[in-house]
XYZ file of C-alpha atoms in Angstrom:
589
model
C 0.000 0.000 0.000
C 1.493 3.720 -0.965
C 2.459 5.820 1.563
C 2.179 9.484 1.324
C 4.709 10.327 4.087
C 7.475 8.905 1.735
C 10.463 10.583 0.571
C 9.766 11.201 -3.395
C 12.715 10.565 -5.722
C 13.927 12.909 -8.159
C 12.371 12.659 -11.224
C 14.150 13.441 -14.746
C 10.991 13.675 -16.579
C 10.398 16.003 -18.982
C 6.709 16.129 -17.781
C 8.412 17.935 -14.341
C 8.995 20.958 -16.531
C 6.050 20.495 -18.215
C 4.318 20.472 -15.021
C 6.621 23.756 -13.862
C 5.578 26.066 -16.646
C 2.050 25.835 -15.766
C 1.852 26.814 -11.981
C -1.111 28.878 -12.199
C -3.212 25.756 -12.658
C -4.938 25.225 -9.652
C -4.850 21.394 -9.016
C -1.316 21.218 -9.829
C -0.748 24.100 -6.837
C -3.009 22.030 -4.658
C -1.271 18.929 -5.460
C 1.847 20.727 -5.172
C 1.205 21.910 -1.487
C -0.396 18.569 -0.486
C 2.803 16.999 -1.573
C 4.692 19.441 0.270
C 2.560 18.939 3.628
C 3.001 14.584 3.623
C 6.413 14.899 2.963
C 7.125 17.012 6.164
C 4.742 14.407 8.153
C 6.538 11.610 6.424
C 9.934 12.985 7.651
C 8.431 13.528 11.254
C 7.628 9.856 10.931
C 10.795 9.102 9.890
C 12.429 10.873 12.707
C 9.744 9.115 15.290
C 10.786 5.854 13.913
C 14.548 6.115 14.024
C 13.744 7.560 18.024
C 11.547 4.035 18.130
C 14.397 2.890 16.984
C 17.088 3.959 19.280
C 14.650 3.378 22.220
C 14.400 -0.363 21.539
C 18.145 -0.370 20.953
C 19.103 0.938 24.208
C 16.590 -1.545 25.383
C 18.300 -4.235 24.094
C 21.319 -3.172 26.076
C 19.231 -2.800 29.312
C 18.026 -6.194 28.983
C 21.513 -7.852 28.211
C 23.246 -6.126 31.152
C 19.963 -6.542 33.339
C 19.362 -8.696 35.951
C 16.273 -11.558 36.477
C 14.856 -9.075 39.058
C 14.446 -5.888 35.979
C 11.591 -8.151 34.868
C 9.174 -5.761 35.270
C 11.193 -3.296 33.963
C 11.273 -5.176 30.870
C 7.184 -5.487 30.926
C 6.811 -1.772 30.787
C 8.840 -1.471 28.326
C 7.578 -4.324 26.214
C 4.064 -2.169 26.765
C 5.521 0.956 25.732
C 7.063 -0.833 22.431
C 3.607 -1.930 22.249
C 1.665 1.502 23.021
C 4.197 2.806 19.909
C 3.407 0.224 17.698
C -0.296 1.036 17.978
C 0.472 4.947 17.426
C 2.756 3.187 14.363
C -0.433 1.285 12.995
C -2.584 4.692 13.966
C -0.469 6.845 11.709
C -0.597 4.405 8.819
C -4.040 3.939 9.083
C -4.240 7.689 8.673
C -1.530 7.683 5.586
C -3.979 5.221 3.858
C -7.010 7.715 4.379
C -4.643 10.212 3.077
C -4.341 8.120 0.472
C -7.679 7.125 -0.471
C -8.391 11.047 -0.320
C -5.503 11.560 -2.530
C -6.653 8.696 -5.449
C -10.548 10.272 -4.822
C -8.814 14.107 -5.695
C -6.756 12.477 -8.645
C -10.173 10.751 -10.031
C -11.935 13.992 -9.914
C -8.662 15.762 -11.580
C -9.482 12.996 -14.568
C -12.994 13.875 -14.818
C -12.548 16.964 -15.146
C -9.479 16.619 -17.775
C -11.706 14.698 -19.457
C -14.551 17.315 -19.406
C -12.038 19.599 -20.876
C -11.038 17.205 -23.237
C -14.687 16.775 -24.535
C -15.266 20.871 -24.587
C -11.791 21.973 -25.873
C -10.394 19.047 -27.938
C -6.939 20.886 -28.402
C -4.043 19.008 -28.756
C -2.616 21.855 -25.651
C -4.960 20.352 -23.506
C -4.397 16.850 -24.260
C -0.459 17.097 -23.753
C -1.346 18.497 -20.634
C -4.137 15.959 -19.297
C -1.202 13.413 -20.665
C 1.463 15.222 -18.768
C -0.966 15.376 -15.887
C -1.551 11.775 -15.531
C 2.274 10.499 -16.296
C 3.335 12.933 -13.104
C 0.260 11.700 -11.122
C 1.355 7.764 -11.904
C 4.594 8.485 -11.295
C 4.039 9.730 -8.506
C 1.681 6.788 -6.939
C 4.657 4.706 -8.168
C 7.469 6.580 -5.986
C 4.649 6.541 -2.833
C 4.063 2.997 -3.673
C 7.568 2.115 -3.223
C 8.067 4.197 -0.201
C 5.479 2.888 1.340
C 6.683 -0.119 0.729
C 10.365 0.962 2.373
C 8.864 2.543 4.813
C 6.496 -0.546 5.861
C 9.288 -2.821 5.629
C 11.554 -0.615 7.752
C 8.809 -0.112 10.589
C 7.748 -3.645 10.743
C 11.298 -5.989 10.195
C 12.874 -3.800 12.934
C 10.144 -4.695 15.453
C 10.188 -8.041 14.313
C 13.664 -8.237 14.243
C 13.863 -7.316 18.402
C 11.158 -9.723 19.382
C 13.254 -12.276 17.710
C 16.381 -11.611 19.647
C 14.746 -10.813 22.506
C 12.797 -14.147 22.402
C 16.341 -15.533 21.424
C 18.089 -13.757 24.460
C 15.350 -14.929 27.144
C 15.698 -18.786 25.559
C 19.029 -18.622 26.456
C 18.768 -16.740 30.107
C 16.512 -19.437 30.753
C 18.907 -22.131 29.471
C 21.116 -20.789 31.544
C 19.153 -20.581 34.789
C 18.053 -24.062 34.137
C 21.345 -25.362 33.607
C 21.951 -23.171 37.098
C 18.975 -24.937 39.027
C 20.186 -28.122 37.901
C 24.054 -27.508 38.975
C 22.275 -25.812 41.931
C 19.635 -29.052 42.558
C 22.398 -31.530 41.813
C 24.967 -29.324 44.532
C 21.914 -29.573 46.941
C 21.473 -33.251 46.485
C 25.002 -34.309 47.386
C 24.741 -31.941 50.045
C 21.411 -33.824 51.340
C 23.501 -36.615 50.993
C 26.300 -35.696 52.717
C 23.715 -34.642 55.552
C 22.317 -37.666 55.791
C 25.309 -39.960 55.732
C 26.876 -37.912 58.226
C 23.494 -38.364 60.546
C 24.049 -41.923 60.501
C 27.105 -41.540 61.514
C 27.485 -41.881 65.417
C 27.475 -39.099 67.759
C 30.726 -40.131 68.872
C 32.276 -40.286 65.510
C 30.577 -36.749 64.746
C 32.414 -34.298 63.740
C 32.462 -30.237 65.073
C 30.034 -28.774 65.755
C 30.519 -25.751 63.584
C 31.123 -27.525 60.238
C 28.021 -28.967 61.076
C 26.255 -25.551 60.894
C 28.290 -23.746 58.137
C 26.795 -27.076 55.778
C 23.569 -25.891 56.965
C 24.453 -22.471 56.315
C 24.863 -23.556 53.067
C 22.383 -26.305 52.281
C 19.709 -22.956 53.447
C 21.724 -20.524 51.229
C 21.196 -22.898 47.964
C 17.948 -23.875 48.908
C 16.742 -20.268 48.674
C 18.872 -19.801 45.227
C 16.918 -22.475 44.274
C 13.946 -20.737 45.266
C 15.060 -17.901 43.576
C 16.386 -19.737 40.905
C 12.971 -21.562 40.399
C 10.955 -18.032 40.351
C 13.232 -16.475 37.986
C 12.113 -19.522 35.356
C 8.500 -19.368 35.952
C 8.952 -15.476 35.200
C 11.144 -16.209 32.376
C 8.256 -18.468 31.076
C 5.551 -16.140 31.554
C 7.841 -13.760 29.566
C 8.254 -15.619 27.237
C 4.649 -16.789 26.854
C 4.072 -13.224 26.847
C 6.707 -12.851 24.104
C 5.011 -15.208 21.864
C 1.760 -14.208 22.154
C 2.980 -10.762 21.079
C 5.051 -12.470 17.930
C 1.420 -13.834 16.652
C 0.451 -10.512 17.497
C 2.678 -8.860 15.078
C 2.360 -11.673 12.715
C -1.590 -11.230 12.812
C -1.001 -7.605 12.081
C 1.639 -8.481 9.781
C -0.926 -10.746 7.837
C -3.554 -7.952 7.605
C -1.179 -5.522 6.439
C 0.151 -7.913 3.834
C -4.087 -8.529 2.569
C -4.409 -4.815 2.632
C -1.371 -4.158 0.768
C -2.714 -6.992 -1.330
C -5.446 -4.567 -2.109
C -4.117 -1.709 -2.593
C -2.113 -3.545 -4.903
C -4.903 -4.957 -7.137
C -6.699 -1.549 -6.742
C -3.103 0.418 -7.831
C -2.824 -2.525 -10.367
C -6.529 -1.467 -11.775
C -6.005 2.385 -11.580
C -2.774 1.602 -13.678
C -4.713 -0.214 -15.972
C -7.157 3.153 -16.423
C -4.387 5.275 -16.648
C -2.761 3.285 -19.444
C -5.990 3.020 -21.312
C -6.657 6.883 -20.552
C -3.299 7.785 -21.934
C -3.986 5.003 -24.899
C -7.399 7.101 -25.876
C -5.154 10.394 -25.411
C -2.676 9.266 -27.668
C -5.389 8.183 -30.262
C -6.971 11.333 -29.727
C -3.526 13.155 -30.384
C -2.584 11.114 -33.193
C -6.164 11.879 -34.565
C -5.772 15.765 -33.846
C -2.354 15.937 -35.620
C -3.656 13.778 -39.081
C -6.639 15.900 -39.132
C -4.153 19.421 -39.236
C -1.895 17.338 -41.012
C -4.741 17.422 -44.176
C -5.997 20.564 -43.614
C -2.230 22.244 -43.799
C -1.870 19.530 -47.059
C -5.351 20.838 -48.289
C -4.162 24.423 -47.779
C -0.781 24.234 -49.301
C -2.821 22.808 -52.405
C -5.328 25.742 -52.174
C -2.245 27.860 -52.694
C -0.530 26.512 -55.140
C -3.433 26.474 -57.083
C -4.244 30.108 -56.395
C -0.436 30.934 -57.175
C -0.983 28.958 -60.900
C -4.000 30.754 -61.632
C -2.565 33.946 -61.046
C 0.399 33.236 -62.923
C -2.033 32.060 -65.524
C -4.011 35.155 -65.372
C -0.473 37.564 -65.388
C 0.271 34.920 -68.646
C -2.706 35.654 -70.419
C -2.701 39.264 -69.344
C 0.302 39.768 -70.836
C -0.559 38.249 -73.979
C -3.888 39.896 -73.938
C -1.989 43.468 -73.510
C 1.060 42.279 -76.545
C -2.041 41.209 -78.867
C -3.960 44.270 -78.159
C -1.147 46.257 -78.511
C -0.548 44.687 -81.753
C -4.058 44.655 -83.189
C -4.023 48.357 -82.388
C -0.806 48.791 -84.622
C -2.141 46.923 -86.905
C -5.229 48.736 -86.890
C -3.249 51.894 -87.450
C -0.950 50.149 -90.280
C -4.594 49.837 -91.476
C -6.124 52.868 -91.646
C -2.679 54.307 -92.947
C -2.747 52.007 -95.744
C -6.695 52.384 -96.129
C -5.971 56.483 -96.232
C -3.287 55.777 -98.723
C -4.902 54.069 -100.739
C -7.976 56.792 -100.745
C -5.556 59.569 -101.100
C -4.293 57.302 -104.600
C -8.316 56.821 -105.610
C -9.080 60.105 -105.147
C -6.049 61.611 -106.775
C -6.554 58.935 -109.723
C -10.124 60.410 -110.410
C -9.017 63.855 -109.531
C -6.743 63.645 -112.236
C -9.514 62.153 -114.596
C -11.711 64.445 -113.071
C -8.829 66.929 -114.821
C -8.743 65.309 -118.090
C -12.126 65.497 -118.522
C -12.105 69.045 -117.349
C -9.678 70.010 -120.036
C -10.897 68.195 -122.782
C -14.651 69.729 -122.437
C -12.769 72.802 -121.892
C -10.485 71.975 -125.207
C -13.462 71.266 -126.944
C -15.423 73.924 -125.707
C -12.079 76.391 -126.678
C -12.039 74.760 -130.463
C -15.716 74.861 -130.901
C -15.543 78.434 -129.981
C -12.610 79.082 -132.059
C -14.657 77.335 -134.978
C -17.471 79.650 -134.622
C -15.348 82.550 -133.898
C -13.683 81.911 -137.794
C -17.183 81.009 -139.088
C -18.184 84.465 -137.832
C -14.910 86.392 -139.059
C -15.309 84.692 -142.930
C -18.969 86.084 -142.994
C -18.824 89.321 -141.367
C -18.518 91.978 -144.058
C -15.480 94.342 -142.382
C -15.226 98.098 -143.654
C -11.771 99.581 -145.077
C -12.431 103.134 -142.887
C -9.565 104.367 -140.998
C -11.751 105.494 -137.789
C -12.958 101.818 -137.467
C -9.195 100.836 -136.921
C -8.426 103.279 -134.744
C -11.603 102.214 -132.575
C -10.708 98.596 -132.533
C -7.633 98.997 -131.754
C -8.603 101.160 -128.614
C -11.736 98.668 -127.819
C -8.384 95.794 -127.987
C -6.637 98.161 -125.389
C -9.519 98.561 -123.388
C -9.728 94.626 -124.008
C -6.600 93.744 -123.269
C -6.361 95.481 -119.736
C -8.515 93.946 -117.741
C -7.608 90.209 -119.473
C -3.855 90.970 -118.252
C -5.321 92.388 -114.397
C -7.048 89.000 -114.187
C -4.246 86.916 -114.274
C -1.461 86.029 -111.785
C 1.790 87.719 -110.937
C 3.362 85.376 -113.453
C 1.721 87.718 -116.037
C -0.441 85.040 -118.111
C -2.807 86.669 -119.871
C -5.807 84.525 -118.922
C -5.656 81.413 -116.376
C -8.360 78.914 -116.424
C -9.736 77.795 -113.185
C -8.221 74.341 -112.685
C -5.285 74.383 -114.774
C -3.514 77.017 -112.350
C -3.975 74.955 -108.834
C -3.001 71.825 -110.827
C 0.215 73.502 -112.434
C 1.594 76.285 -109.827
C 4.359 74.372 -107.107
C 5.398 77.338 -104.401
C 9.105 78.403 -104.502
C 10.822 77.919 -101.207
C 12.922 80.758 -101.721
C 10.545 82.964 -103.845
C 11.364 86.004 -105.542
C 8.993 88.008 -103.650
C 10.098 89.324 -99.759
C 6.883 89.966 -99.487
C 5.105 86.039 -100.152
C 3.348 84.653 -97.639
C 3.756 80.684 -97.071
C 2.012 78.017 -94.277
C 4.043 75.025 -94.000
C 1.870 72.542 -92.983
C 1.472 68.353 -92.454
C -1.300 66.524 -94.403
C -0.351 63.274 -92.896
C -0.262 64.118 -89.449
C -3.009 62.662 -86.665
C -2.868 65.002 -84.075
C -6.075 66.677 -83.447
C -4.323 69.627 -82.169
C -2.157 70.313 -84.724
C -4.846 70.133 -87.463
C -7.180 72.576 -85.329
C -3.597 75.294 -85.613
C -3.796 74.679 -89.363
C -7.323 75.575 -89.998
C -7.014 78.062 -87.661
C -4.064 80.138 -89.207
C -5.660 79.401 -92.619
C -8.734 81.136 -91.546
C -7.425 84.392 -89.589
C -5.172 84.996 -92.568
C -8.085 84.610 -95.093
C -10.465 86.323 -92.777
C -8.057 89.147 -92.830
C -7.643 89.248 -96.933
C -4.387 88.040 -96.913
C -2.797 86.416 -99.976
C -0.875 83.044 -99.066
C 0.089 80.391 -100.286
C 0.351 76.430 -98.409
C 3.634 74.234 -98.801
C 2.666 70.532 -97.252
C 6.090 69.522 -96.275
C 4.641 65.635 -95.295
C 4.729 65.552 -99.543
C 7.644 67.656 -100.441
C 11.114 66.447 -99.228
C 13.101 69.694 -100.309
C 10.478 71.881 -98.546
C 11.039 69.823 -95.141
C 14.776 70.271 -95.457
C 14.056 74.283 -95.972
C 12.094 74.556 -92.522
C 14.952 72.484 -90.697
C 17.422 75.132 -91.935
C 15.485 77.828 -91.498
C 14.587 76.192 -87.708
C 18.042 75.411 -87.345
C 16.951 71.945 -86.445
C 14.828 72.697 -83.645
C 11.764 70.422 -83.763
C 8.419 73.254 -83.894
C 5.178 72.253 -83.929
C 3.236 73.138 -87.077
C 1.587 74.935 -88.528
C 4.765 77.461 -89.435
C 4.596 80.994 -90.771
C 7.580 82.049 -93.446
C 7.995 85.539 -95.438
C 10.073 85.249 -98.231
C 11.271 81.826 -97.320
C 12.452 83.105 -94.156
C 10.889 81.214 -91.272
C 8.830 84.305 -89.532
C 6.703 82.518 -86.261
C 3.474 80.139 -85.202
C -0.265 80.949 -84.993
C 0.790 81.890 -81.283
C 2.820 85.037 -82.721
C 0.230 85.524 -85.264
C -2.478 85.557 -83.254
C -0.848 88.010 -80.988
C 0.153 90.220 -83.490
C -3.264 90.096 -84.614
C -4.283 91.381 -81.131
C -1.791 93.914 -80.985
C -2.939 95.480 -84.180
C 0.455 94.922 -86.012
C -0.398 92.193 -88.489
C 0.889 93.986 -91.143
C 4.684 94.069 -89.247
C 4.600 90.869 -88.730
C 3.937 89.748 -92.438
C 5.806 92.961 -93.667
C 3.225 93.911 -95.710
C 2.381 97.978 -96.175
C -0.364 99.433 -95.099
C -1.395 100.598 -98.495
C -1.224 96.922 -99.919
C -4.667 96.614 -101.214
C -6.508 92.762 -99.825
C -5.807 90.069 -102.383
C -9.153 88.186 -102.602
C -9.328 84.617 -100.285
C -7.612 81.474 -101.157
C -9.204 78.351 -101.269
C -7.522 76.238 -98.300
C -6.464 72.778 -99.533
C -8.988 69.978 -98.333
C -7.957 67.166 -95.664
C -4.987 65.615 -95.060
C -6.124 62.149 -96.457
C -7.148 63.873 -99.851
C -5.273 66.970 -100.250
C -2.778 67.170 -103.006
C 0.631 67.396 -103.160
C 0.719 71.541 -102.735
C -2.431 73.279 -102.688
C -1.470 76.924 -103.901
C -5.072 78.725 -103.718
C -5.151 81.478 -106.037
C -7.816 83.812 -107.046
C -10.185 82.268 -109.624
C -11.203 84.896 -112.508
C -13.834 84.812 -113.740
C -13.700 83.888 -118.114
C -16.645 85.748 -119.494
C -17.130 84.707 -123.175
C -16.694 87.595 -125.475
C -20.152 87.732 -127.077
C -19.411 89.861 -130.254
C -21.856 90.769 -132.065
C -21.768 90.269 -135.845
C -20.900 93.917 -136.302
C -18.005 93.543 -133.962
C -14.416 94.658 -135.010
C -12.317 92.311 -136.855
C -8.990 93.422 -135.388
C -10.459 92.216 -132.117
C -11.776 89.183 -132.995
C -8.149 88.915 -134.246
C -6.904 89.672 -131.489
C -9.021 87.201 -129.013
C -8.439 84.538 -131.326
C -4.651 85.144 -130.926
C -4.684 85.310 -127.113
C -7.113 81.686 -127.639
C -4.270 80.408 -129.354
C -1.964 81.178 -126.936
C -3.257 79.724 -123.683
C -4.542 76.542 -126.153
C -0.565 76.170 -127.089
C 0.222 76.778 -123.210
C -2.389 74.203 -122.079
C -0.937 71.507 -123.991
C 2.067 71.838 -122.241
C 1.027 71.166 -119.155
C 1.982 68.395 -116.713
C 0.087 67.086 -113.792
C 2.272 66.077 -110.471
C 0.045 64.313 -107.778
């Protein structure tokens, strides 16, 4: 049976510090304190059985160097060794209550671990119900065994004593036996002696005074044999005693062993729960740590997917972006090509749009010409001087105006189409005074058209004469506005006079505010308002150089029949003329 009061062993468990790093639990601090408070009672016991022990020691002595008449003596303290033993079988009786109170406090410390086990279910709680109930076993193991020590080192030392002292009175009485006999047998040659010598005749009897010192003597044995024969009858009794006491302690002995039997069988049992509670707790762990095994597994999969579909996603983003970004170039290389290939259809039918132009206007030019002869070879002319004089001042008059109409290149007469088609803008012309807008017709930037149309329409809004060079179509007029730039990279629309790069719309259009348009085109104040230019159309259909020039308007001469021949003459010539320059001409798209 486990004794509390036992000295506990050191343990090298690593439950201990298990156990130590959770002191604010409140059944391990009660445990702790209990512990604390039967291992001081087990050292008092300890110290009250090695004083027990000394006791009976020094009895031993006494009885050894004591003589038949410290028989009582030795009764007292036979009850006193007695008296302890009973305070000895008191205390353990008490240790074994302790105990039972002790295995009733652990059973409701398992309940309630297992309570918590059912509410919680951590695997924290479980390694400390399993810590818990490894310290707890361990530590009905070390009471176990000291109980066991301390059982066997209260009850073999009593044992041990009644032995010898049974031993030690066995062989005081052996020797006062074997004393009563030498005494008896010394008495009984003394009786003898007596009576041989009484037989003997008075006159033969010897003195008087040996005769009395034998009696002495034969009385002084007599009452050693007395004494002698009291002593054994005590020394029986004793032992008597002594062996009634011996089935005593066996009896007690033999109870002790059937209740250590029990405790046994019940330790065995609570063992048994123990191990089959730490079985289920084990399960129950093992269980716990497969279960957050698959769940981290199950995670880690979760992620990895996630982490390939975003790198999926990035992958087709990407390629999403490259193709758009391609698709929208292509688009562009598109709608270049599409605005090329416009700008070639509609400068193909422009052209036949030309042809047919000047061949009505050929045919219109010969049929007139035809008709003009028909008239001259059946109008009747006079001879008169007067007539010539007035024809030739009706040709003067004639001729003025035809020569005012035309351009500074000093045609006589200009048709409407065959001028735009046939004039290309000097770069460096030979006027100072020329006004050109170098522009882009290929450019997409809504900003920079909106300058272009803008220029084109404060310079025609204020009767200016000008003339636009595209520089997207002409090479050598894009390497004029570098050098005139000096490289620098302007936005256009530009403004030159004369060739010479002048400024932007911003400078025109503050110029314009400032009242000094004129200064910054160089043009006098007494230069009379050229009539507007027609602006070239949009960039996707605009020609090569669109030079807008005033457009005069050809009034047919309608002679009448008794018109002047010297001016029909002359008309016809001047027909002739522009017919002969016409044919001449070549178209540049």
């Amino acid at each position: 049976m486990p004794c509390l009061g036992g000295r506990k062993k050191k343990r090298t468990s690593v439950h201990q510090a298990t156990l130590s790093e959770k002191p604010n639990d409140p059944a391990v601090a009660r445990m702790k304190q209990d512990y604390h408070e039967l291992k001081s009672k087990n050292e008092e016991h300890l110290d009250v059985i090695a004083r027990q022990s000394a006791e009976l020691a020094n009895l031993k002595k006494k009885l050894d160097t004591s003589t038949p008449t410290d028989a009582t003596t030795t009764e007292s303290m036979l009850a006193e060794m007695e008296e302890r033993n009973r305070e000895t079988l008191s205390s353990l009786n008490q240790k074994e209550a302790l105990l039972k109170q002790k295995e009733k406090e652990i059973e409701e410390l398992i309940q309630v671990m297992k309570e918590k086990e059912e509410d919680g279910g951590l695997q924290s709680i479980l390694a400390e119900k399993d810590e818990l109930l490894q310290s707890k076993e361990e530590q009905i193991k070390a009471l176990q065994l000291k109980w066991k020590a301390e059982r066997a080192e209260l009850v073999k030392p009593a044992l041990e004593e009644v032995s010898s002292q049974l031993d030690q009175l066995k062989k005081t009485n052996e020797d006062a036996q074997k004393r009563l006999a030498d005494k008896e047998g010394e008495l009984a040659e003394l009786r003898s002696e007596l009576t041989r010598r009484e037989r003997v005749p008075a006159n033969r009897g010897g003195k008087p005074n040996e005769v009395q010192e034998r009696q002495k003597r034969l009385n002084r044995l007599t009452v050693d044999l007395e004494n002698d024969r009291l002593m054994i009858q005590k020394l029986e009794e004793l032992n008597q005693q002594l062996e009634a006491q011996k089935k005593q302690h066996e009896a007690v002995l033999q109870t002790h062993a059937q209740a250590i039997a029990e405790k046994d069988r019940e330790l065995s049992e609570h063992q048994q729960s123990l191990s089959d509670l730490k079985v289920s707790h084990q399960q129950a762990i093992r269980t716990l740590e497969g279960s957050l095994q698959t769940s981290m597994t199950e995670l880690k999969q979760h992620h990895e997917q996630d982490l390939l579909q975003l790198k999926q996603r990035l992958g087709h983003a990407e390629k999403r972006a490259k193709s758009d970004m391609n698709d929208e170039v292509e688009k562009l290389l598109r709608e270049f090509e599409q605005s090329e290939h416009d700008h070639t259809q509609q400068l193909a039918h422009l052209q036949q749009s030309h042809r047919e132009q000047l061949t009505v206007m050929k045919q219109d030019q010969q049929a007139e010409i035809r008709h003009h002869i028909q008239k001259r070879n059946s109008v009747i002319l006079p001879d008169t001087a007067p007539t010539s004089t007035t024809n030739t001042t009706a040709t003067t008059t004639l001729v003025a105006p035809l020569r005012k109409t035309g351009g500074p290149a000093g045609k006589v007469l200009r048709w409407p189409a065959m001028g735009t088609l046939n004039d290309q803008p000097e770069l460096t012309p030979k006027d100072p005074h020329a006004i050109h807008i170098y522009v882009s017709s290929v450019s997409s930037n809504p900003t920079v058209k909106r300058n272009q149309d803008t220029i084109q329409t404060l310079l025609t809004s204020s009767h200016i004469q000008y003339q636009v060079i595209d520089v997207a179509r002409r090479e050598p007029a894009l390497q004029h506005m570098r050098r005139q730039t000096n490289g620098r990279s302007l936005p256009l629309p530009l403004i030159f006079i004369g060739g010479h790069y002048r400024g932007q719309l911003d400078d025109l259009i503050k110029a314009q505010e400032s009242d000094q348009l004129n200064d910054f085109l160089s043009l006098s104040s007494s230069s009379p308002p050229s009539s507007p230019k027609e602006r070239r159309p949009s960039s996707t259909s605009s020609s090569t150089s669109s030079t807008p020039v005033t457009t005069p308007i050809a009034s047919r001469v309608h002679s009448s029949i008794k018109s002047d021949y010297n001016e029909d003459e002359f008309l016809l010539k001047e027909l002739e003329k522009e017919l002969a320059s016409n044919h001449g001409l070549n178209l540049d798209f």
